[in-house]
PDB file of C-alpha atoms in Angstrom:
ATOM      1  CA  MET A   5      -0.097   0.187  -0.222  1.00 54.00           C
ATOM      2  CA  LEU A   6       1.498   3.297  -0.724  1.00 61.00           C
ATOM      3  CA  ILE A   7       1.315   6.245   1.028  1.00 71.00           C
ATOM      4  CA  ASN A   8       1.743  10.271   0.425  1.00 81.00           C
ATOM      5  CA  GLU A   9       3.973  12.204   2.173  1.00 82.00           C
ATOM      6  CA  LYS A  10       1.127  14.172   3.934  1.00 81.00           C
ATOM      7  CA  GLU A  11      -0.108  10.906   5.295  1.00 82.00           C
ATOM      8  CA  TYR A  12       3.362   9.816   6.377  1.00 79.00           C
ATOM      9  CA  ASN A  13       3.735  13.285   7.940  1.00 84.00           C
ATOM     10  CA  GLY A  14       0.676  12.444  10.026  1.00 84.00           C
ATOM     11  CA  TYR A  15       1.852   9.263  11.098  1.00 84.00           C
ATOM     12  CA  LEU A  16       4.821  10.443  12.121  1.00 86.00           C
ATOM     13  CA  LEU A  17       3.400  13.405  14.104  1.00 89.00           C
ATOM     14  CA  ASP A  18       1.310  11.031  16.012  1.00 88.00           C
ATOM     15  CA  GLN A  19       3.926   9.194  17.026  1.00 89.00           C
ATOM     16  CA  LEU A  20       5.759  11.780  18.629  1.00 90.00           C
ATOM     17  CA  SER A  21       2.523  13.204  20.141  1.00 90.00           C
ATOM     18  CA  ALA A  22       2.640   9.797  21.509  1.00 88.00           C
ATOM     19  CA  VAL A  23       5.917   9.995  23.311  1.00 89.00           C
ATOM     20  CA  GLU A  24       5.542  13.480  24.129  1.00 91.00           C
ATOM     21  CA  ARG A  25       2.461  12.348  26.133  1.00 88.00           C
ATOM     22  CA  ILE A  26       4.437   9.471  28.060  1.00 88.00           C
ATOM     23  CA  GLU A  27       7.813  11.838  28.436  1.00 90.00           C
ATOM     24  CA  ARG A  28       4.822  14.703  30.724  1.00 89.00           C
ATOM     25  CA  GLN A  29       4.525  11.107  32.943  1.00 86.00           C
ATOM     26  CA  VAL A  30       7.533  10.273  33.313  1.00 89.00           C
ATOM     27  CA  LYS A  31       8.799  13.776  33.864  1.00 91.00           C
ATOM     28  CA  LYS A  32       6.424  13.949  36.960  1.00 90.00           C
ATOM     29  CA  GLY A  33       7.339  11.110  38.523  1.00 91.00           C
ATOM     30  CA  ASP A  34       4.178   9.265  38.056  1.00 86.00           C
ATOM     31  CA  LEU A  35       4.738   5.621  37.022  1.00 90.00           C
ATOM     32  CA  LYS A  36       1.076   4.875  37.283  1.00 91.00           C
ATOM     33  CA  ALA A  37      -0.290   7.393  34.899  1.00 87.00           C
ATOM     34  CA  VAL A  38       3.212   6.248  32.379  1.00 88.00           C
ATOM     35  CA  GLU A  39       1.172   2.820  32.461  1.00 90.00           C
ATOM     36  CA  GLU A  40      -1.928   4.344  31.882  1.00 90.00           C
ATOM     37  CA  GLU A  41      -0.573   6.791  29.100  1.00 86.00           C
ATOM     38  CA  ILE A  42       0.838   3.460  27.439  1.00 89.00           C
ATOM     39  CA  GLU A  43      -2.236   1.332  27.425  1.00 91.00           C
ATOM     40  CA  ILE A  44      -4.676   4.430  25.837  1.00 89.00           C
ATOM     41  CA  LEU A  45      -1.897   4.825  23.248  1.00 86.00           C
ATOM     42  CA  LYS A  46      -2.054   0.936  22.494  1.00 88.00           C
ATOM     43  CA  ASN A  47      -6.415   1.226  22.476  1.00 89.00           C
ATOM     44  CA  GLU A  48      -6.049   4.470  19.990  1.00 85.00           C
ATOM     45  CA  ILE A  49      -3.892   2.326  17.836  1.00 82.00           C
ATOM     46  CA  ASN A  50      -5.607  -1.032  17.995  1.00 84.00           C
ATOM     47  CA  ARG A  51      -8.553   1.570  16.979  1.00 84.00           C
ATOM     48  CA  LYS A  52      -6.937   2.697  13.796  1.00 78.00           C
ATOM     49  CA  LEU A  53      -5.191  -0.385  13.169  1.00 77.00           C
ATOM     50  CA  TYR A  54      -8.542  -2.338  12.803  1.00 75.00           C
ATOM     51  CA  GLN A  55     -11.254   0.396  11.204  1.00 69.00           C
ATOM     52  CA  LYS A  56     -12.746  -0.513   7.875  1.00 71.00           C
ATOM     53  CA  PRO A  57     -10.818   1.156   5.389  1.00 66.00           C
ATOM     54  CA  LEU A  58     -12.803   4.199   3.378  1.00 66.00           C
ATOM     55  CA  LEU A  59     -14.942   3.332   0.484  1.00 62.00           C
ATOM     56  CA  THR A  60     -13.748   5.035  -2.584  1.00 63.00           C
ATOM     57  CA  GLY A  61     -15.319   4.589  -6.120  1.00 55.00           C
ATOM     58  CA  ASN A  62     -13.094   4.534  -9.188  1.00 52.00           C
TER      59      ASN A  62
END
């Protein structure tokens, strides 16, 4: 599956946001919050992985 540059940048921005969210909790020293944040991110990723593709007509 080919992707365009805009879509690829979107993936990178999502990854960067995920890392920043976890860093925020690490800096607070709240390991429980880090675990919760990671679980939330895994759920978000799974939703994206298993969503049905858009129906497009050719």
